[in-house]
């Protein structure tokens, strides 16, 4: 059963619960399992299982110091009536491609899958460790993490959550979800920079010993809701196993057939979860990493050099507007043969020089990965064509995945699975423009999209624009520490 170590090799081994509480390792690295767990993958049996049963299997495998009762309680709380479908992650299959819909939770984005579970994992872990402090959750968001984190952590006892989001780039729905958050323990702050500025600032706060001491004096300690927290990643593994089991159940594939997994991504956590699933038994022929115009990952998988020294684009798929993909570090750790010294060198080079180039041995560990990107025009065309030809409505992130899937050609495996990461109703103006409409603003745009496409407005946002604006702060990244101190002390 796994324990957890840092990708950079300078932190002690910890249990799963300790890794979840810490969020990030003391040496700045990310926690990874020191060994892959063994799962009993009887696909004939799993084909009859519901989502909660498969999630239980995955959680049990990775959370070795959680009891069966604790895991049962987390799953019951995370995957219940707050989802608009009992299947949690339904599938839509056409020909050799299946769309895995991950947007049926309370904030209409895939991050709900993990962030409905993480608060319960974290509070359970804190009780196990007999922690008396309040837990301070810091989250940088490009749009969806913040809303999903607050939906999960809102008014959870003994927690505070602080969300930083870029002032420019998020959709109207994403912004409205954040600025109307009513939870008493939530602090929502806009930054004048971009997501990378927010993410860098949050990582800096985690490493700030002076701030940590101040928090301790007030009986508060840090943790994270971003995908740097292993407690975010483990729940995401579940939906790839569930999707495969359903493909077997529907006789779309046979048990043991390899599939191809296509994921639109910015911070790489969603792809990494698929890779972790493959490492413990999911049959995958190829992973396809789909990026928008911020195509740093496409260039990386093509050339072996990660170079963030490029223009930042505010795109039509804002949750992917990222130039520093934090979770890539976890993939490289395993691709390098668990060479923590090499990983530390890569990350130091990225911080100091803005780029790093993989050693040949690391690059050899990435042979199952392909990548591509979609421009804003490509994304719009894909939304339009998919709706006209298949009567299926894509959001601008999933459209990036569909475009790149078409770009790389026929699937290498028997079937292609594309992760649909958000509801199109989170981005009504973008989707309407792609459908050659003149978009209306605010909730009028939501109503317009429903009318044009003959779709029902999701209940999760039906009254969103009726809620009062509660969070109005806008600061620079440089002011993030002082603002946090003011908010908390």
Coordinates of C-alpha atoms in Angstrom, one line a residue:
X1 CA 0.0 0.0 0.0
X2 CA 1.5 3.3 -1.0
X3 CA 2.9 6.1 1.1
X4 CA 3.8 9.5 -0.3
X5 CA 7.1 11.1 -1.2
X6 CA 8.1 14.3 -2.8
X7 CA 9.0 14.5 -6.5
X8 CA 12.1 16.5 -5.5
X9 CA 13.4 14.1 -2.9
X10 CA 14.0 16.5 -0.1
X11 CA 11.0 15.7 2.2
X12 CA 10.2 12.8 4.5
X13 CA 7.8 10.0 3.5
X14 CA 4.2 10.6 4.7
X15 CA 0.9 8.9 4.8
X16 CA -1.9 9.7 2.4
X17 CA -3.7 11.8 5.1
X18 CA -0.5 13.7 5.9
X19 CA 0.0 14.4 2.2
X20 CA -3.5 15.7 1.8
X21 CA -3.2 18.0 4.9
X22 CA 0.2 19.4 3.7
X23 CA -1.0 20.0 0.1
X24 CA 2.6 20.5 -1.1
X25 CA 5.8 18.9 0.2
X26 CA 8.1 21.0 2.4
X27 CA 10.8 21.0 -0.3
X28 CA 8.4 22.5 -2.9
X29 CA 7.8 19.2 -4.6
X30 CA 4.5 17.4 -5.2
X31 CA 3.5 14.3 -3.4
X32 CA 3.4 11.0 -5.4
X33 CA 2.9 7.4 -4.3
X34 CA 6.2 5.6 -3.5
X35 CA 4.7 2.4 -5.1
X36 CA 1.7 1.7 -7.3
X37 CA -1.2 -0.1 -5.6
X38 CA -2.6 -3.3 -6.9
X39 CA -6.2 -3.4 -7.9
X40 CA -8.5 -6.3 -8.6
X41 CA -9.9 -5.2 -12.0
X42 CA -12.6 -7.7 -12.9
X43 CA -14.1 -5.7 -15.8
X44 CA -17.1 -8.0 -16.1
X45 CA -17.9 -7.3 -12.5
X46 CA -17.0 -3.6 -12.7
X47 CA -19.3 -3.2 -15.8
X48 CA -22.2 -3.7 -13.4
X49 CA -20.9 -1.4 -10.7
X50 CA -22.1 2.2 -10.1
X51 CA -19.8 5.2 -9.9
X52 CA -19.6 5.1 -6.1
X53 CA -18.4 1.5 -6.0
X54 CA -15.6 2.2 -8.5
X55 CA -14.6 5.3 -6.6
X56 CA -14.5 3.2 -3.4
X57 CA -12.1 0.8 -5.2
X58 CA -9.8 3.6 -6.2
X59 CA -9.9 5.5 -3.0
X60 CA -9.1 2.3 -1.0
X61 CA -6.1 1.6 -3.2
X62 CA -4.5 5.0 -2.8
X63 CA -5.6 6.1 0.7
X64 CA -4.0 3.3 2.7
X65 CA -4.4 5.0 6.1
X66 CA -8.1 5.7 5.7
X67 CA -10.5 3.1 7.2
X68 CA -13.3 1.5 5.0
X69 CA -15.8 3.4 7.1
X70 CA -14.0 6.7 6.5
X71 CA -13.8 6.1 2.7
X72 CA -17.5 5.1 2.6
X73 CA -18.4 8.3 4.4
X74 CA -16.4 10.5 2.0
X75 CA -17.9 8.9 -1.1
X76 CA -21.4 9.1 0.2
X77 CA -21.0 12.8 0.9
X78 CA -19.2 13.6 -2.4
X79 CA -21.4 11.7 -4.9
X80 CA -25.0 12.2 -3.8
X81 CA -27.9 14.4 -4.5
X82 CA -25.7 17.4 -5.4
X83 CA -25.2 15.8 -8.9
X84 CA -27.9 16.3 -11.5
X85 CA -27.6 12.6 -12.6
X86 CA -27.2 9.5 -10.5
X87 CA -24.5 8.2 -12.8
X88 CA -22.3 11.1 -11.9
X89 CA -20.3 10.9 -15.2
X90 CA -22.6 9.9 -18.1
X91 CA -21.2 8.8 -21.5
X92 CA -22.2 10.0 -25.0
X93 CA -21.0 7.6 -27.7
X94 CA -20.9 8.2 -31.5
X95 CA -19.0 5.7 -33.6
X96 CA -15.5 5.2 -32.4
X97 CA -15.6 8.2 -29.9
X98 CA -17.2 8.6 -26.5
X99 CA -17.6 11.9 -24.7
X100 CA -17.2 11.5 -20.9
X101 CA -19.4 14.2 -19.4
X102 CA -17.7 15.4 -16.2
X103 CA -19.8 18.5 -15.7
X104 CA -22.9 17.4 -13.8
X105 CA -21.9 18.6 -10.4
X106 CA -22.8 21.7 -8.5
X107 CA -20.6 24.1 -10.5
X108 CA -20.9 22.4 -13.9
X109 CA -17.2 21.6 -14.3
X110 CA -15.1 18.5 -14.0
X111 CA -13.3 19.8 -10.9
X112 CA -16.5 19.1 -8.9
X113 CA -15.6 15.4 -9.1
X114 CA -12.6 15.9 -6.9
X115 CA -13.6 19.0 -5.0
X116 CA -16.8 17.5 -3.6
X117 CA -14.6 14.8 -2.1
X118 CA -11.5 16.8 -1.0
X119 CA -13.1 18.7 1.9
X120 CA -14.2 15.4 3.4
X121 CA -10.8 13.8 2.8
X122 CA -9.2 16.8 4.4
X123 CA -11.3 17.0 7.5
X124 CA -11.1 13.3 8.0
X125 CA -7.3 13.5 7.7
X126 CA -7.2 16.3 10.2
X127 CA -9.1 14.3 12.7
X128 CA -6.8 11.3 12.2
X129 CA -3.8 13.6 12.9
X130 CA -5.6 15.2 15.9
X131 CA -5.1 18.6 14.4
X132 CA -6.8 21.3 16.4
X133 CA -6.0 24.2 14.0
X134 CA -8.3 25.6 11.4
X135 CA -7.2 24.6 7.9
X136 CA -6.6 27.4 5.4
X137 CA -7.3 26.4 1.8
X138 CA -5.5 28.5 -0.7
X139 CA -6.6 28.2 -4.3
X140 CA -5.5 29.9 -7.5
X141 CA -8.0 29.5 -10.3
X142 CA -8.3 30.0 -14.0
X143 CA -12.0 29.9 -13.6
X144 CA -13.3 26.5 -12.5
X145 CA -11.2 25.4 -9.5
X146 CA -12.3 28.4 -7.4
X147 CA -16.0 27.8 -7.9
X148 CA -15.7 24.1 -7.3
X149 CA -13.5 24.6 -4.3
X150 CA -16.0 26.9 -2.7
X151 CA -18.9 24.6 -3.5
X152 CA -17.0 21.9 -1.7
X153 CA -15.4 23.8 1.2
X154 CA -18.1 26.4 1.8
X155 CA -19.1 26.6 5.5
X156 CA -17.2 23.4 6.3
X157 CA -16.2 23.6 10.0
X158 CA -12.7 24.5 10.9
X159 CA -11.7 25.6 7.4
X160 CA -11.2 28.9 5.6
X161 CA -10.9 29.2 1.8
X162 CA -9.2 31.9 -0.1
X163 CA -9.6 32.0 -3.9
X164 CA -7.5 34.2 -6.2
X165 CA -8.7 34.5 -9.8
X166 CA -7.5 36.6 -12.8
X167 CA -9.7 39.7 -13.3
X168 CA -9.6 39.3 -17.1
X169 CA -10.2 35.9 -18.8
X170 CA -12.9 34.1 -16.8
X171 CA -16.3 33.8 -18.2
X172 CA -19.3 35.8 -16.9
X173 CA -20.8 32.7 -15.4
X174 CA -17.5 31.8 -13.7
X175 CA -17.1 35.3 -12.3
X176 CA -20.7 35.4 -11.1
X177 CA -20.3 32.0 -9.3
X178 CA -17.2 33.4 -7.5
X179 CA -18.3 36.9 -6.6
X180 CA -21.7 35.7 -5.3
X181 CA -20.3 32.9 -3.1
X182 CA -22.3 33.2 0.2
X183 CA -20.2 30.9 2.4
X184 CA -19.0 32.7 5.6
X185 CA -15.6 31.1 5.4
X186 CA -14.9 32.1 1.7
X187 CA -12.7 35.0 0.6
X188 CA -12.6 35.7 -3.1
X189 CA -10.1 38.1 -4.6
X190 CA -9.4 39.1 -8.2
X191 CA -5.9 39.7 -9.5
X192 CA -4.9 42.1 -12.1
X193 CA -2.5 39.5 -13.6
X194 CA -3.2 36.1 -15.2
X195 CA -3.6 32.6 -13.8
X196 CA 0.2 31.9 -13.7
X197 CA 0.6 35.0 -11.6
X198 CA -2.0 33.7 -9.2
X199 CA -0.5 30.2 -9.1
X200 CA 3.0 31.5 -8.6
X201 CA 1.9 33.8 -5.8
X202 CA 0.0 30.9 -4.0
X203 CA 3.1 28.6 -4.2
X204 CA 5.2 31.4 -2.8
X205 CA 2.8 31.8 0.2
X206 CA 3.1 28.1 0.9
X207 CA 6.9 28.5 1.1
X208 CA 6.7 31.6 3.3
X209 CA 7.9 30.6 6.8
X210 CA 7.1 33.9 8.3
X211 CA 3.5 33.7 7.2
X212 CA 3.3 30.1 8.4
X213 CA 4.4 31.2 11.8
X214 CA 1.8 34.0 11.8
X215 CA -0.9 31.5 10.9
X216 CA 0.2 29.1 13.6
X217 CA -0.1 31.9 16.2
X218 CA -3.7 32.2 15.1
X219 CA -4.2 28.4 15.2
X220 CA -4.4 28.2 11.4
X221 CA -2.4 26.0 8.9
X222 CA -2.1 25.8 5.1
X223 CA -3.5 23.3 2.7
X224 CA -4.4 23.5 -0.9
X225 CA -7.4 22.8 -3.1
X226 CA -5.4 23.1 -6.3
X227 CA -4.4 20.0 -8.2
X228 CA -1.0 20.1 -6.5
X229 CA -2.9 18.4 -3.6
X230 CA -2.8 14.6 -4.1
X231 CA -6.3 14.6 -2.6
X232 CA -7.5 16.4 -5.7
X233 CA -5.9 13.9 -8.0
X234 CA -7.0 10.6 -6.6
X235 CA -10.7 11.2 -7.0
X236 CA -10.2 12.0 -10.7
X237 CA -8.7 8.6 -11.4
X238 CA -12.1 7.0 -10.6
X239 CA -13.9 8.4 -13.6
X240 CA -11.5 6.9 -16.1
X241 CA -12.1 3.4 -14.6
X242 CA -15.9 4.1 -14.5
X243 CA -15.9 5.2 -18.2
X244 CA -14.0 2.0 -19.3
X245 CA -16.3 -0.2 -17.3
X246 CA -19.3 1.4 -18.9
X247 CA -17.8 1.0 -22.4
X248 CA -17.5 -2.7 -21.5
X249 CA -21.1 -2.8 -20.2
X250 CA -22.4 -1.2 -23.4
X251 CA -20.4 -3.6 -25.5
X252 CA -18.6 -0.7 -27.1
X253 CA -15.3 -2.4 -26.3
X254 CA -14.3 -5.8 -24.9
X255 CA -12.6 -6.2 -21.6
X256 CA -8.9 -5.7 -22.1
X257 CA -9.1 -3.6 -25.2
X258 CA -6.8 -0.6 -25.2
X259 CA -8.5 2.8 -25.5
X260 CA -7.2 6.3 -26.4
X261 CA -7.8 9.1 -23.9
X262 CA -8.0 12.7 -25.1
X263 CA -8.0 15.5 -22.4
X264 CA -8.2 19.3 -22.9
X265 CA -5.9 20.6 -20.2
X266 CA -3.9 23.5 -18.8
X267 CA -2.5 22.4 -15.4
X268 CA -2.2 18.8 -16.5
X269 CA -4.0 17.2 -13.5
X270 CA -6.8 15.7 -15.6
X271 CA -4.4 14.0 -18.0
X272 CA -2.2 12.9 -15.1
X273 CA -5.2 11.1 -13.4
X274 CA -5.6 9.1 -16.7
X275 CA -1.9 8.2 -16.6
X276 CA -2.2 7.1 -13.0
X277 CA -5.2 5.0 -14.0
X278 CA -3.1 3.4 -16.7
X279 CA -0.2 2.7 -14.3
X280 CA -2.5 0.6 -12.1
X281 CA -4.2 -1.3 -14.8
X282 CA -6.4 0.7 -17.2
X283 CA -5.7 -0.4 -20.7
X284 CA -4.6 2.8 -22.6
X285 CA -2.8 2.9 -25.9
X286 CA -2.2 6.6 -26.1
X287 CA -2.9 9.9 -24.2
X288 CA -3.6 12.9 -26.3
X289 CA -2.9 16.3 -24.6
X290 CA -5.1 19.0 -26.0
X291 CA -4.1 22.7 -25.5
X292 CA -5.5 26.0 -26.6
X293 CA -3.4 28.9 -28.0
X294 CA -1.3 28.8 -24.8
X295 CA 0.3 25.7 -26.4
X296 CA 3.3 25.2 -24.1
X297 CA 2.4 21.6 -23.6
X298 CA 2.0 20.9 -27.4
X299 CA 5.5 22.2 -27.9
X300 CA 6.8 20.3 -24.9
X301 CA 5.6 16.9 -26.1
X302 CA 6.8 17.7 -29.6
X303 CA 10.3 19.0 -28.8
X304 CA 11.1 17.8 -25.2
X305 CA 11.7 21.4 -24.1
X306 CA 9.3 23.1 -21.7
X307 CA 9.5 26.9 -22.4
X308 CA 7.1 29.3 -20.6
X309 CA 8.9 32.3 -22.1
X310 CA 6.1 33.2 -24.5
X311 CA 3.2 35.5 -24.9
X312 CA 0.2 34.7 -22.7
X313 CA -3.1 34.5 -24.6
X314 CA -6.5 35.2 -23.1
X315 CA -8.4 32.6 -25.1
X316 CA -12.0 31.4 -25.6
X317 CA -11.2 28.4 -23.2
X318 CA -10.1 30.4 -20.1
X319 CA -9.7 27.5 -17.7
X320 CA -6.8 26.3 -19.9
X321 CA -5.0 29.7 -20.1
X322 CA -1.9 28.5 -18.3
X323 CA 1.8 28.5 -19.1
X324 CA 3.1 26.6 -16.1
X325 CA 1.5 23.2 -15.8
X326 CA 2.2 22.2 -12.3
X327 CA 1.2 18.5 -12.5
X328 CA 3.5 17.8 -15.3
X329 CA 6.2 17.5 -12.6
X330 CA 4.4 14.3 -11.3
X331 CA 4.5 12.7 -14.7
X332 CA 8.1 13.6 -15.3
X333 CA 9.0 12.0 -11.9
X334 CA 7.8 8.6 -13.2
X335 CA 9.0 9.1 -16.8
X336 CA 12.5 9.8 -15.5
X337 CA 12.6 6.6 -13.5
X338 CA 11.8 8.4 -10.2
X339 CA 14.9 10.5 -10.5
X340 CA 14.1 13.2 -8.0
X341 CA 17.5 15.0 -8.5
X342 CA 16.7 15.4 -12.1
X343 CA 13.2 16.7 -11.4
X344 CA 14.6 19.2 -9.0
X345 CA 17.0 20.4 -11.7
X346 CA 14.1 20.7 -14.2
X347 CA 12.0 22.8 -11.8
X348 CA 14.9 25.0 -10.8
X349 CA 15.7 25.7 -14.4
X350 CA 12.0 26.5 -15.1
X351 CA 11.9 29.0 -12.2
X352 CA 15.3 30.6 -12.9
X353 CA 15.6 30.5 -16.7
X354 CA 12.0 29.9 -17.8
X355 CA 12.7 26.6 -19.6
X356 CA 14.1 23.2 -19.3
X357 CA 15.0 20.4 -21.7
X358 CA 14.4 16.8 -20.9
X359 CA 17.2 14.2 -20.7
X360 CA 16.8 11.5 -23.3
X361 CA 16.0 9.0 -20.5
X362 CA 13.0 11.1 -19.4
X363 CA 11.7 11.7 -22.9
X364 CA 11.8 8.0 -23.5
X365 CA 9.2 7.6 -20.8
X366 CA 6.7 9.7 -22.7
X367 CA 6.2 7.5 -25.7
X368 CA 2.4 7.1 -25.1
X369 CA 1.8 10.8 -25.2
X370 CA 0.8 12.9 -28.2
X371 CA -0.3 16.5 -28.3
X372 CA -2.0 19.2 -30.3
X373 CA -3.7 22.6 -29.9
X374 CA -6.7 24.5 -31.2
X375 CA -6.8 28.2 -32.0
X376 CA -9.9 30.2 -31.0
X377 CA -11.1 29.9 -34.6
X378 CA -10.6 26.1 -34.5
X379 CA -12.5 26.0 -31.2
X380 CA -15.5 28.0 -32.6
X381 CA -15.6 25.9 -35.8
X382 CA -15.6 22.7 -33.8
X383 CA -18.5 23.9 -31.6
X384 CA -20.5 24.9 -34.7
X385 CA -19.8 21.7 -36.7
X386 CA -20.5 19.3 -33.8
X387 CA -23.8 21.0 -33.1
X388 CA -24.9 21.0 -36.7
X389 CA -23.7 17.5 -37.6
X390 CA -24.4 15.6 -34.4
X391 CA -26.8 17.9 -32.4
X392 CA -24.3 17.8 -29.5
X393 CA -23.3 21.0 -27.7
X394 CA -19.7 21.4 -26.7
X395 CA -18.2 24.0 -24.3
X396 CA -15.0 25.7 -25.6
X397 CA -12.7 23.5 -23.6
X398 CA -14.1 20.2 -24.7
X399 CA -14.2 21.6 -28.2
X400 CA -10.4 22.0 -28.0
X401 CA -10.2 18.2 -27.2
X402 CA -12.5 17.3 -30.0
X403 CA -10.5 19.4 -32.5
X404 CA -7.2 17.9 -31.4
X405 CA -8.6 14.4 -31.6
X406 CA -9.5 15.0 -35.2
X407 CA -6.1 16.6 -35.8
X408 CA -4.1 13.5 -34.6
X409 CA -6.1 11.1 -36.7
X410 CA -7.8 7.8 -36.0
X411 CA -7.4 6.5 -32.4
X412 CA -4.5 4.2 -31.7
X413 CA -6.7 2.1 -29.4
X414 CA -9.9 0.4 -30.1
X415 CA -11.9 3.4 -29.0
X416 CA -11.4 7.1 -28.2
X417 CA -12.5 8.6 -24.9
X418 CA -12.7 12.5 -24.8
X419 CA -13.0 14.2 -21.4
X420 CA -15.7 16.8 -21.5
X421 CA -14.6 19.2 -18.8
X422 CA -17.4 21.8 -18.5
X423 CA -21.0 22.5 -19.4
X424 CA -21.5 24.8 -22.5
X425 CA -23.8 26.9 -20.2
X426 CA -20.7 28.1 -18.3
X427 CA -19.6 29.9 -21.4
X428 CA -22.8 31.0 -23.2
X429 CA -21.4 34.0 -25.0
X430 CA -18.5 32.0 -26.5
X431 CA -20.8 29.2 -27.5
X432 CA -23.4 31.5 -29.0
X433 CA -20.7 33.3 -31.0
X434 CA -19.5 30.0 -32.3
X435 CA -23.1 29.2 -33.4
X436 CA -23.1 32.5 -35.4
X437 CA -25.4 34.3 -33.0
X438 CA -25.0 37.8 -31.5
X439 CA -24.6 36.9 -27.8
X440 CA -26.5 38.7 -25.1
X441 CA -24.8 39.4 -21.8
X442 CA -25.5 38.1 -18.3
X443 CA -28.3 35.7 -17.7
X444 CA -29.9 36.9 -21.0
X445 CA -27.1 35.0 -22.7
X446 CA -27.9 31.8 -20.8
X447 CA -31.6 32.1 -21.8
X448 CA -30.5 32.8 -25.4
X449 CA -28.3 29.7 -25.5
X450 CA -31.1 27.5 -24.2
X451 CA -33.5 28.9 -26.8
X452 CA -31.1 28.6 -29.8
X453 CA -30.1 25.1 -29.0
X454 CA -33.4 23.8 -27.5
X455 CA -31.7 22.9 -24.3
X456 CA -32.8 23.3 -20.7
X457 CA -31.0 25.7 -18.5
X458 CA -29.0 23.7 -15.8
X459 CA -30.6 24.1 -12.4
X460 CA -27.1 25.0 -11.0
X461 CA -27.2 28.4 -12.6
X462 CA -30.9 29.1 -13.0
X463 CA -30.9 31.8 -10.3
X464 CA -27.2 32.7 -10.3
X465 CA -27.7 36.3 -11.5
X466 CA -30.3 36.9 -8.9
X467 CA -27.7 36.6 -6.1
X468 CA -26.0 39.6 -4.6
X469 CA -22.3 40.5 -5.3
X470 CA -20.4 39.8 -2.1
X471 CA -16.7 39.9 -3.2
X472 CA -15.4 43.0 -4.9
X473 CA -11.6 43.1 -4.2
X474 CA -9.1 43.5 -7.0
X475 CA -5.4 43.5 -6.2
X476 CA -2.0 43.0 -7.8
X477 CA -0.1 39.7 -7.4
X478 CA 2.5 41.7 -5.3
X479 CA -0.2 42.5 -2.8
X480 CA -1.3 38.9 -2.2
X481 CA 0.4 38.3 1.1
X482 CA -0.6 41.6 2.7
X483 CA -4.2 41.1 1.5
X484 CA -4.3 37.6 2.9
X485 CA -3.0 38.9 6.3
X486 CA -5.7 41.6 6.3
X487 CA -8.4 39.0 5.4
X488 CA -7.4 36.6 8.1
X489 CA -6.0 38.6 10.9

